[in-house]
Short mmCIF file of C-alpha atoms in Angstrom, two decimals:
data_model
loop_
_atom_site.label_atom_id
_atom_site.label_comp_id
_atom_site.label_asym_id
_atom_site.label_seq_id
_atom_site.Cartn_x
_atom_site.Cartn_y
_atom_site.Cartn_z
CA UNK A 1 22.64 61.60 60.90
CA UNK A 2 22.63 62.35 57.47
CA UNK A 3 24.51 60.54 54.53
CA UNK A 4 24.49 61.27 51.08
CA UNK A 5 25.50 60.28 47.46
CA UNK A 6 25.48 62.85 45.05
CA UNK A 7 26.83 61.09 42.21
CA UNK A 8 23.44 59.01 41.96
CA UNK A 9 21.71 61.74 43.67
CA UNK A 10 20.51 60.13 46.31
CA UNK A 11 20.64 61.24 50.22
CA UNK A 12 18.81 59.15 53.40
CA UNK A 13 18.81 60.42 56.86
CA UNK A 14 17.53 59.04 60.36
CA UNK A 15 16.16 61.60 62.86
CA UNK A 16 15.77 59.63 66.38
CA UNK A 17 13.21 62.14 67.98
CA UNK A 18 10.76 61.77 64.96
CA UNK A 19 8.53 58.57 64.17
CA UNK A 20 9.47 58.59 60.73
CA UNK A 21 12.60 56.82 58.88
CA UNK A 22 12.96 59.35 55.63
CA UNK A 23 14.93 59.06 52.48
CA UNK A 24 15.06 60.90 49.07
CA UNK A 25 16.27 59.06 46.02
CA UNK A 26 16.01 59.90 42.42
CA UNK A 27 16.04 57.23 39.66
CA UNK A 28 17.58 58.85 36.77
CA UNK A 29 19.50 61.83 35.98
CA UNK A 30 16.63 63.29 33.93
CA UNK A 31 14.60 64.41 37.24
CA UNK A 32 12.54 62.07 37.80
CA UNK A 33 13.05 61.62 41.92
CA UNK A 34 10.76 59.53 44.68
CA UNK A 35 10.17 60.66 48.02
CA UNK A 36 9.72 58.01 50.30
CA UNK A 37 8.83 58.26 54.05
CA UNK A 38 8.25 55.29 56.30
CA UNK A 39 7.58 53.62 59.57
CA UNK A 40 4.74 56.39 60.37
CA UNK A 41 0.83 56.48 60.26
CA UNK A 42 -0.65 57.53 57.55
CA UNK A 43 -3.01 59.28 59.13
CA UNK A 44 -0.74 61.84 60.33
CA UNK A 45 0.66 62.08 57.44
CA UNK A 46 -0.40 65.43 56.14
CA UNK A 47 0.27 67.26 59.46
CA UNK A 48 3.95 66.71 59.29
CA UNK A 49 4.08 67.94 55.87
CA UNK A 50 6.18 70.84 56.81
CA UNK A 51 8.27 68.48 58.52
CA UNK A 52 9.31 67.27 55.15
CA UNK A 53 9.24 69.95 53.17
CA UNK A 54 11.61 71.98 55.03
CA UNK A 55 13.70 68.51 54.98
CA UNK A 56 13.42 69.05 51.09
CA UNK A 57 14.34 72.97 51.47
CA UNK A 58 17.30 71.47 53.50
CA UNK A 59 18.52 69.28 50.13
CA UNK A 60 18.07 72.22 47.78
CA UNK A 61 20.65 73.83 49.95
CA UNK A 62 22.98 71.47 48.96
CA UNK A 63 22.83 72.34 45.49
CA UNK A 64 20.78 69.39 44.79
CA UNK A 65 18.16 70.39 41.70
CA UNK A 66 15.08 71.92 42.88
CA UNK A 67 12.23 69.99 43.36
CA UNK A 68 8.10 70.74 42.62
CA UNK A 69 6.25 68.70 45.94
CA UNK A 70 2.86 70.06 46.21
CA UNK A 71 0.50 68.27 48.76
CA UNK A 72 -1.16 67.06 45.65
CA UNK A 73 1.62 64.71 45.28
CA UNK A 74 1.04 62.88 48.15
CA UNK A 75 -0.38 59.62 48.04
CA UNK A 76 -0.47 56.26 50.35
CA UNK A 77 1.06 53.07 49.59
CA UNK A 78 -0.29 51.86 52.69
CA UNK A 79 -1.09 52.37 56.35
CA UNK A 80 2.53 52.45 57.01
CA UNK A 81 4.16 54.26 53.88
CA UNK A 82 3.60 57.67 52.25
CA UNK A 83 4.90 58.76 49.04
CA UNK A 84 5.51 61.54 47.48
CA UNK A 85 6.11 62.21 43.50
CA UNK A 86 8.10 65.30 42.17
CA UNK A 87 5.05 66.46 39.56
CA UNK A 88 7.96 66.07 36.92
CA UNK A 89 8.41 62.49 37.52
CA UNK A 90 9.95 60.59 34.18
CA UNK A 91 9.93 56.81 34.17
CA UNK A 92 12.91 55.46 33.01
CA UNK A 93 15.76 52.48 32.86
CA UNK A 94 15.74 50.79 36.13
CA UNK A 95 12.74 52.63 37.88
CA UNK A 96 10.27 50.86 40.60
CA UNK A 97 6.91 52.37 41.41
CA UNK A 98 5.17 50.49 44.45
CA UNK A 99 2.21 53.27 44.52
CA UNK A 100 -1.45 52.70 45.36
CA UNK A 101 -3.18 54.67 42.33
CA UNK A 102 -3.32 58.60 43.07
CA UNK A 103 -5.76 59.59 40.85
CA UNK A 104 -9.32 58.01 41.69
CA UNK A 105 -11.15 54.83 43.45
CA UNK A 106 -14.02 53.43 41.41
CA UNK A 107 -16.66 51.51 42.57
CA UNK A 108 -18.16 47.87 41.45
CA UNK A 109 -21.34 48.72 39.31
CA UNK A 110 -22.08 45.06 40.09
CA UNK A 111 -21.36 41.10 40.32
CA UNK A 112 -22.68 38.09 38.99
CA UNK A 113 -22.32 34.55 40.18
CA UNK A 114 -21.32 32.35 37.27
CA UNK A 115 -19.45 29.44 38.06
CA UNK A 116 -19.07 27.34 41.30
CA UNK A 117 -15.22 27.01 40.86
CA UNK A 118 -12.63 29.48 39.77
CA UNK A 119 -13.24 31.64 36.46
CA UNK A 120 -10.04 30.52 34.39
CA UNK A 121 -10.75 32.58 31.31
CA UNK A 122 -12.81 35.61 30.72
CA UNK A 123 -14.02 38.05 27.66
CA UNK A 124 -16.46 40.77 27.97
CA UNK A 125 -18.85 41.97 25.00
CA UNK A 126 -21.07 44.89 24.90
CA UNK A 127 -24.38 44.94 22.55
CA UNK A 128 -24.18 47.12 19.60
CA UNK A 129 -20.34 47.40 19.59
CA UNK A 130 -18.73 43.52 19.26
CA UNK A 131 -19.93 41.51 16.70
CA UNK A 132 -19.73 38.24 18.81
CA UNK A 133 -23.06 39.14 20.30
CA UNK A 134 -24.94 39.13 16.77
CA UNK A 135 -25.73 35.03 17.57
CA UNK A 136 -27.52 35.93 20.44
CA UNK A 137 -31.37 36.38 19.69
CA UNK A 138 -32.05 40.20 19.86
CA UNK A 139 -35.00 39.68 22.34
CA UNK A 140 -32.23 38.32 24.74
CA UNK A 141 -30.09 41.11 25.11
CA UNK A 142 -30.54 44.72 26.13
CA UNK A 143 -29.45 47.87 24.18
CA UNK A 144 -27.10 48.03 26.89
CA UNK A 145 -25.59 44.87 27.94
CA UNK A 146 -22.51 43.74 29.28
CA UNK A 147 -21.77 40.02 28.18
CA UNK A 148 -19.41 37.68 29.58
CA UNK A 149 -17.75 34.97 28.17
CA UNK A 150 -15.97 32.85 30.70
CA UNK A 151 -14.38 29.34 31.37
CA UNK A 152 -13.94 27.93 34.81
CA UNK A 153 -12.00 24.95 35.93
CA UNK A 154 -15.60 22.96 36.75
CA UNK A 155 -15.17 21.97 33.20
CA UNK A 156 -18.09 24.63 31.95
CA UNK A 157 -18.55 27.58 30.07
CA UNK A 158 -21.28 30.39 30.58
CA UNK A 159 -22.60 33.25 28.59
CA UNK A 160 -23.88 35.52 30.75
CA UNK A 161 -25.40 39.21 30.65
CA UNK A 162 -23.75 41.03 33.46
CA UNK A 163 -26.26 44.07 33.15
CA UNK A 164 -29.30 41.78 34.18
CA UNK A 165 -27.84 38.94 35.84
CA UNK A 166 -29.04 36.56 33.60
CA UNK A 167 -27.63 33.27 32.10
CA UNK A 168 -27.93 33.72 28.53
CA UNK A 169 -25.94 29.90 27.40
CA UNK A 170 -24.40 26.97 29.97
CA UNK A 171 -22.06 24.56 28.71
CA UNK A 172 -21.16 21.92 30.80
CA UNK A 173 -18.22 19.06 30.39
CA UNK A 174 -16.72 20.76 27.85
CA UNK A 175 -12.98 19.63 29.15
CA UNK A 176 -11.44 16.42 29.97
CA UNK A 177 -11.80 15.02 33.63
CA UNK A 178 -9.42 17.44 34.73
CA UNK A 179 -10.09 21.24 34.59
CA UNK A 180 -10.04 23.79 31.31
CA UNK A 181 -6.51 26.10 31.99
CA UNK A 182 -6.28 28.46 28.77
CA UNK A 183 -8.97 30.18 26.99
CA UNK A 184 -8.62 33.04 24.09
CA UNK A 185 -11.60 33.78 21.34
CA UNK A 186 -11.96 36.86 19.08
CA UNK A 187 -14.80 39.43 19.32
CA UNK A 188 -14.61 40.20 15.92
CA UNK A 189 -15.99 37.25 14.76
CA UNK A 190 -19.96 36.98 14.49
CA UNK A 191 -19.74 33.17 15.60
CA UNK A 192 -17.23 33.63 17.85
CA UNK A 193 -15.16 30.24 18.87
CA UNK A 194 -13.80 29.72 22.04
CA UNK A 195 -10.71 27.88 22.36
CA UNK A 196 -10.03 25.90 25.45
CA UNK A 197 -6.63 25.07 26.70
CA UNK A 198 -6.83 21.46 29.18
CA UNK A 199 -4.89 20.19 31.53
CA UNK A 200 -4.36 16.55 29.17
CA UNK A 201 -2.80 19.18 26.75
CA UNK A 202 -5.46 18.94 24.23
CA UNK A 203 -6.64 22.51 22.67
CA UNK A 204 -10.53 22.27 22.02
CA UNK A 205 -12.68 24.33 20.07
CA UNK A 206 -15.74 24.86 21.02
CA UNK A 207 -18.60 27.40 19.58
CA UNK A 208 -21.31 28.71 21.83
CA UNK A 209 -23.65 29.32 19.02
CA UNK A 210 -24.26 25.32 18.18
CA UNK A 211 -23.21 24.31 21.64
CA UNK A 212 -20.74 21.74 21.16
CA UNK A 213 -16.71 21.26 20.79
CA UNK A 214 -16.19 21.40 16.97
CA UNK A 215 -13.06 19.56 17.53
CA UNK A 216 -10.21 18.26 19.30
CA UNK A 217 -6.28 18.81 18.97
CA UNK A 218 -3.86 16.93 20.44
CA UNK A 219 -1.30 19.23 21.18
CA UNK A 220 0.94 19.16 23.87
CA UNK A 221 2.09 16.40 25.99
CA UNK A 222 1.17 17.86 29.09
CA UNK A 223 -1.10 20.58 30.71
CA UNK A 224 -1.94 23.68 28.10
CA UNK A 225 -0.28 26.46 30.17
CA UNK A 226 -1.50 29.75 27.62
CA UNK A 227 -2.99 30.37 24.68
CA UNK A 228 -3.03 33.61 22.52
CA UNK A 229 -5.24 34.34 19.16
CA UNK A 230 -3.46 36.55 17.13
CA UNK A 231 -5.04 40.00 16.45
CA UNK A 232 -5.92 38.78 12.70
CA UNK A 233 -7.13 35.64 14.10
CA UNK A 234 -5.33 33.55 11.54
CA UNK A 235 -2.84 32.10 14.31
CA UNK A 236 -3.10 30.31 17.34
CA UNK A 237 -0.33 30.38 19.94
CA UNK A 238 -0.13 27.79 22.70
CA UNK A 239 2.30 27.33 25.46
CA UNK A 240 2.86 23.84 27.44
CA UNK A 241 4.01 22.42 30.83
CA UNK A 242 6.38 20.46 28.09
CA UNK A 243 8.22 23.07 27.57
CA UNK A 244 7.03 23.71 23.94
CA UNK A 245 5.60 26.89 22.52
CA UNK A 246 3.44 26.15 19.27
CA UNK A 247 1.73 27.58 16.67
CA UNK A 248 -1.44 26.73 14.85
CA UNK A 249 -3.23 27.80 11.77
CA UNK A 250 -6.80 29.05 12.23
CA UNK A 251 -8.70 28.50 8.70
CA UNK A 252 -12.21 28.78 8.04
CA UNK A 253 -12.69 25.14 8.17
CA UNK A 254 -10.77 24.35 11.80
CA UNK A 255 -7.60 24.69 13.25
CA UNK A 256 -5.33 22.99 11.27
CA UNK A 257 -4.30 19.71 12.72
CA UNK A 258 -0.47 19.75 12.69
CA UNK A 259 1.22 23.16 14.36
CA UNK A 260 3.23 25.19 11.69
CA UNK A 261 6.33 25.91 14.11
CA UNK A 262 6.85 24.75 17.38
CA UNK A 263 9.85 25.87 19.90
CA UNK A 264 11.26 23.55 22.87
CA UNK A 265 13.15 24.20 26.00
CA UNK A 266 14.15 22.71 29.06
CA UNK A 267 12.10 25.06 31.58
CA UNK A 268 7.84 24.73 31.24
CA UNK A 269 6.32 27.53 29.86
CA UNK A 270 3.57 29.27 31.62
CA UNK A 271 1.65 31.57 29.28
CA UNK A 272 2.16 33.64 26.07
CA UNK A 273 1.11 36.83 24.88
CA UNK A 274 0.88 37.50 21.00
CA UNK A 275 2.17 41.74 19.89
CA UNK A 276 -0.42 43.85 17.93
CA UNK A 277 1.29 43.30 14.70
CA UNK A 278 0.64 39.60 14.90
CA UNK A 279 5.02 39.05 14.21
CA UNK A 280 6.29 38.16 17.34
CA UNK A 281 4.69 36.07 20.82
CA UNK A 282 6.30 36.40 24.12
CA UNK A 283 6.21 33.38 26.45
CA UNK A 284 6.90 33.58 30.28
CA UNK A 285 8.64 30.09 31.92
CA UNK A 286 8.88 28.36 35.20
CA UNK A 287 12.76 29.61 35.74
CA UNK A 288 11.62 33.33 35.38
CA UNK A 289 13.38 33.83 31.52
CA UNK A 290 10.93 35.55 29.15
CA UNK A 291 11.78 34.46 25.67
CA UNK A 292 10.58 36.31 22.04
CA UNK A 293 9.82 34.48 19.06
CA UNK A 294 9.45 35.62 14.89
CA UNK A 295 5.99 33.87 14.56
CA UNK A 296 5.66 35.47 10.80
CA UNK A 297 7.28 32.06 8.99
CA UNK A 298 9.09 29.25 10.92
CA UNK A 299 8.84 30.28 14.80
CA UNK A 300 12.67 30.94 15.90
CA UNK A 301 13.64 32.12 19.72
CA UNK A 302 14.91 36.51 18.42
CA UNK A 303 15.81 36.44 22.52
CA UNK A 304 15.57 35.38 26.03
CA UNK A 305 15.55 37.93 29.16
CA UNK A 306 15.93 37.07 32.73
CA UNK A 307 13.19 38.84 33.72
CA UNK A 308 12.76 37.22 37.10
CA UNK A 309 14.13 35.42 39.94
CA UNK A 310 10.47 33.33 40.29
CA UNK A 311 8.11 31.53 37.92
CA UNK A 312 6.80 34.11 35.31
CA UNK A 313 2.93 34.05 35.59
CA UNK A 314 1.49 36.14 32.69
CA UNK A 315 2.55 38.16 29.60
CA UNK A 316 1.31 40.70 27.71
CA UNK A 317 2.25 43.14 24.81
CA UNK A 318 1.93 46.82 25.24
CA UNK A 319 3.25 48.01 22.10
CA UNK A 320 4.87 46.34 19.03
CA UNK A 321 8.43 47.12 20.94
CA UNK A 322 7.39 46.92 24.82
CA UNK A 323 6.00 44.05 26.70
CA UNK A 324 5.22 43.27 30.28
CA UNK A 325 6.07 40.75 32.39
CA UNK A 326 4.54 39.29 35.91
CA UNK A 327 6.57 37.27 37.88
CA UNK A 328 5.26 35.41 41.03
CA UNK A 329 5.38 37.71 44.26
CA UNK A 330 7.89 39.95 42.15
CA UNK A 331 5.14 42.61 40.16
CA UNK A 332 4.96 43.64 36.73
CA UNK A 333 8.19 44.27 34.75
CA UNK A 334 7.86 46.30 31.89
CA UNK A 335 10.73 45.59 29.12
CA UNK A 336 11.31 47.46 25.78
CA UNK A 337 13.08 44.97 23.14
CA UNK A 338 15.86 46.86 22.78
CA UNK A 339 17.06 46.30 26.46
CA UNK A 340 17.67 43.14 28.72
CA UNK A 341 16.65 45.14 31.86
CA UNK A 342 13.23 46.41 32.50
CA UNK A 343 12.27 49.96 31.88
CA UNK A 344 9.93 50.29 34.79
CA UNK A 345 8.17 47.89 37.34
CA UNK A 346 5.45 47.60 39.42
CA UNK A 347 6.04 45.59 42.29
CA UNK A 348 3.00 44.53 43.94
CA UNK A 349 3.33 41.29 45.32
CA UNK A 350 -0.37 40.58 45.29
CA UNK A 351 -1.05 40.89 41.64
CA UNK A 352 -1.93 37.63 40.19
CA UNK A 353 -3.08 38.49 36.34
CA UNK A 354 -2.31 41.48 34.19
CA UNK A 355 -4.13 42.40 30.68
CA UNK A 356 -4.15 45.51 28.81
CA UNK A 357 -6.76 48.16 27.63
CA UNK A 358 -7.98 51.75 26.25
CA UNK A 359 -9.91 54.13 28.01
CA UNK A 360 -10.51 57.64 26.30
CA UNK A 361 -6.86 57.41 24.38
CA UNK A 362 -4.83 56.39 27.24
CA UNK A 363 -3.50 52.73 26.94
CA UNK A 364 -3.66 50.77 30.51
CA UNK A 365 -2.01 47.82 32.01
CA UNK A 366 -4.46 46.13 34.01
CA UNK A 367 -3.22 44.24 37.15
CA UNK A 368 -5.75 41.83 38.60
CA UNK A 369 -5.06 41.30 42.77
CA UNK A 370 -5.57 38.55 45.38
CA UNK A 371 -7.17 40.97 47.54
CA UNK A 372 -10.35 41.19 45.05
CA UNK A 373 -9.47 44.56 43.49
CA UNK A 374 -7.96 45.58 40.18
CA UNK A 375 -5.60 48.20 39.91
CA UNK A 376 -5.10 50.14 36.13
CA UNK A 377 -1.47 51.78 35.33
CA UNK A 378 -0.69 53.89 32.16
CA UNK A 379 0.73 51.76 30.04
CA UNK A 380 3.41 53.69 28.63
CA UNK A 381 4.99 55.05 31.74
CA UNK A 382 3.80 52.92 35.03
CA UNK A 383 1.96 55.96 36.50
CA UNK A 384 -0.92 54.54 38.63
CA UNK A 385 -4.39 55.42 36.87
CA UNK A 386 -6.84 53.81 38.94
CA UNK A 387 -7.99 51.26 41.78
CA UNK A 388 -11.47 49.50 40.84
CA UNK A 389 -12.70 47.60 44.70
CA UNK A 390 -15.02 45.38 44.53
CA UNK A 391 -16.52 45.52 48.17
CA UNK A 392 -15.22 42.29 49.46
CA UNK A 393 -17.93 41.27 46.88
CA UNK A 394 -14.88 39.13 44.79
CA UNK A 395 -12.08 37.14 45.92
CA UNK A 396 -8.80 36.54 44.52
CA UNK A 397 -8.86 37.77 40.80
CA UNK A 398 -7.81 35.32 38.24
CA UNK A 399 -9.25 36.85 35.33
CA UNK A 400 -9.49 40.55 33.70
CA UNK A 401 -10.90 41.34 30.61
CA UNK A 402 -11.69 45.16 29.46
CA UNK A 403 -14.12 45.92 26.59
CA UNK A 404 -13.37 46.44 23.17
CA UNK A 405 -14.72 50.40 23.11
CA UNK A 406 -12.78 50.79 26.65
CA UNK A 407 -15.85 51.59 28.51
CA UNK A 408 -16.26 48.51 30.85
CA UNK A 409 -13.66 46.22 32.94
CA UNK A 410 -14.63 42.58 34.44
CA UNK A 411 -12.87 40.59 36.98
CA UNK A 412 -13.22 37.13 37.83
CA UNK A 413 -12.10 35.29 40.98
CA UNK A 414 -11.23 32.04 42.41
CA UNK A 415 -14.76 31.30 43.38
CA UNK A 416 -16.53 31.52 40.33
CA UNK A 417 -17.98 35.33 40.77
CA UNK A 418 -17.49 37.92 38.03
CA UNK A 419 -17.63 41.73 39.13
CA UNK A 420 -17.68 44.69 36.58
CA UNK A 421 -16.66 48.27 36.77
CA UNK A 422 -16.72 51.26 34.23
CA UNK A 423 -13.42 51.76 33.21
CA UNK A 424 -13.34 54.91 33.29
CA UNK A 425 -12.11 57.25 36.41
CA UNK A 426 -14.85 58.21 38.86
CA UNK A 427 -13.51 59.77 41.40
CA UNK A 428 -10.25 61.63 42.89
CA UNK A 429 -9.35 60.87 46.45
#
C-alpha cells in the first residue's frame, strides 16, 4: 500500500513480501529530503539497493522533485536502520538527523589512567602552543606533549602528560567531603587557575603551579551545577542546584568576593555555557527551559526556550547567535536566537556531554557517549563528521575537551581513565 502527502512532501509505503518497512520524507521545501529504511539487516543492505532506487524512480514519477542517491550516500545508523542522504541535503527549521557519522572512524592513539573515580572536568594542553604549560619545568615535558588537566569527584586534581603516561602534578583533597562537580580554567594564562565547582556550593580556586586553593567563595546555597570562564577571562559564570545563575569578577588579585549579578528561578539549573563575545551565558535547568542572559552590565533573563521535555544536561555556544542544547535521553538541540524551535537536532539518546571545537576551519560539536566513544558533527549544519572509538578501552564519557590548535581530542569517563584521539579524520568507511 502506498500513501502519500504531497503538500509536505512526504510519501511511506509497506510492501508485505519484502523485509523492509520504507518511507521517504523531506524536511523542508528547500530539498533537503531523508531516506529512511527499516526493520532489515544491515548487512544486506547494499544488495537491495536497486530495490530502493527503483522505489525512488517510482516517486519521481509522481512528479515529486528529482532526487541525487548515489551508493555513497548510504550510511548505517545501526544494525537495524539504513539511511540514505540526498547529496543536496540542507539542514533547516525543524530537521532531526539520528546518523552514525558517514565520513570516517578514528582510532584511540592512547589512554591514561588518572583518577580512581569519575573525571568531572577536563582541559587538554599541547607544548609549544598553550601558554598554561610554560609553569611546567621544560625538562618535564616533550616537544610534543599532550597535557591534561582534569578534576574527578575523589576530591583530586592531576596534571598529566598523555603522550608519555606520566603524572606530571597530584592534588589531593582539594574539595569539601563531598565530590568537586564544575571545573573551567583558561589556557591562555601562563599560571593557569583552575576553578572548582563543589557540591557545598562553594567555588574554589586553586593553582597547580603553587599547589594549593588560593581561596574560597561561598557562593551558592547548594551543589555548584556549571561553571563557565568567559573567553576574556574577566568573568566567571556559575550555575546552582538553588536555582541561581551568578556572575563573578575575575581580577588579578582573586575572584571578587561578592557576585556582580545574580538571576533566580524556581527550577535548578544544571550548567551554563558563556558565547564567544563574552555578552550573553546560556543556562540549561532541571524542567528542560534553556534561558539567555545580557551578562555585559547587570545580568537580566533576554529569553527562555522550552527546549526539552527532560532535565537539560549541558550547554554550549556555537556562534554568537546559535547555541546547543542536550537534554537527558532527548540529543542535542541546536537553537538560533532568533527562533523558539530548534534549527536542527541530533538525537542520540546516549550522549551524555557535548563541547565544541576547530579542526582545519571546520567548527565541530563534540558529543561525548555512554558507550565510550565520541562522535564530532559540523557545527553549523548537524552533518556527522566523525566517530572517535576508544576500543572498549573507556567507559561512559563524562568529559571532552579538544585542543586549542584543533589537532587533539580527550575523553574522560566515569572511571577515572582519559583516552585521546587526533582530531582530525583518518579514515572513510
Amino acid at each position: 500500500s502506498t500513501q502519500s502527502t504531497w503538500g509536505g512532501l512526504s510519501a511511506d509505503w509497506r510492501d508485505p513480501e519484502s523485509p523492509w518497512n520504507h518511507s521517504f520524507t523531506s524536511v523542508d521545501s528547500s530539498g533537503g529530503r531523508r531516506l529512511h529504511l527499516g526493520n532489515g539487516s544491515a548487512s544486506s543492505a547494499m544488495s537491495i539497493l536497486d530495490e530502493f532506487e527503483s522505489r525512488l524512480d517510482a516517486l519521481n514519477s509522481e512528479d515529486v522533485p528529482s532526487l541525487s542517491l548515489q551508493r555513497e550516500d548510504l550510511f548505517f545508523e545501526d544494525d537495524a536502520n539504513l539511511v540514505a542522504l540526498d547529496s543536496r541535503m540542507s539542514m533547516t527549521l525543524g530537521d532531526t538527523l539520528s546518523l552514525k557519522s558517514p565520513g570516517a572512524s578514528v582510532e584511540c592513539q592512547g589512554t591514561a589512567q588518572i583518577h580512581k573515580e569519575a573525571i568531572t572536568g577536563l582541559t587538554i594542553a599541547v607544548t609549544g602552543v598553550d601558554p598554561c604549560l610554560d609553569w611546567i619545568p621544560a625538562e618535564e615535558l616533550s616537544e610534543e606533549s599532550i597535557i591534561a588537566y582534569t578534576i574527578s569527584a575523589d576530591c583530586s586534581a592531576r596534571v598529566h602528560d598523555l603522550s608519555s603516561d606520566q603524572r606530571i602534578r597530584s592534588f589531593s583533597n582539594i574539595g569539601a567531603s563531598s565530590a568537586v562537580r564544575a571545573f573551567s580554567m583558561a589556557r591562555r594564562a601562563r599560571s593557569p587557575s583552575m576553578f572548582l565547582g563543589d557540591f557545598d556550593g562553594s567555588i574554589r580556586v586553586f593553582q597547580p603551579e603553587y599547589s594549593r586553593v588560593l581561596e574560597t567563595l561561598i557562593a551558592h546555597e547548594s551543589a555548584i551545577s556549571g561553571l563557565a570562564l568567559s573567553n576574556s577571562g574577566s568573568m566567571l559564570i556559575s550555575a546552582g542546584l538553588d536555582a541561581a545563575v551568578k556572575c563573578w569578577a575575575v581580577l588579578p588579585s582573586g575572584v571578587r568576593k561578592h557576585p556582580v549579578a545574580e538571576y533566580l528561578q524556581e527550577e535548578e539549573f544544571l550548567n551554563v555555557a558563556v558565547d564567544p563575545t563574552d555578552r550573553m551565558a546560556v543556562a540549561v535547568a532541571a524542567d528542560g527551559t534553556a534561558t539567555i542572559f545580557d551578562i555585559r552590565e547587570e545580568t537580566h533573563q533576554l529569553k527562555k526556550v522550552n527546549a526539552h521535555a527532560n532535565p537539560g544536561l549541558a550547554c554550549v555556544w556555537l556562534t554568537p547567535q546559535r547555541y546547543a542544547t542536550l537534554g537527558e535521553g532527548e540529543g542535542i538541540h541546536v537553537f538560533e536566537l532568533a527562533y523558539d524551535a530548534p534549527v536542527f537536532t541530533i538525537p542520540n539518546t546516549s550522549t551524555r556531554v557535548i563541547t565544541t571545537g576547530c579542526c582545519n576551519g571546520t567548527p565541530l560539536l563534540l558529543a561525548g557517549n555512554s558507550d565510550g566513544t565520541v562522535e564530532a558533527f559540523e557545527a553549523n549544519s548537524g552533518t556527522p563528521w566523525a566517530s572517535y572509538h576508544s576500543q572498549n578501552r573507556i567507559n561512559a564519557v563524562t568529559s571532552v575537551s579538544v585542543s586549542s590548535d584543533g589537532q587533539f581530542m580527550a575523553a574522560g569517563d566515569d572511571l577515572g581513565m582519559v583516552a585521546v584521539w587526533p582530531l582530525a579524520k583518518a579514515s572513510s568507511f
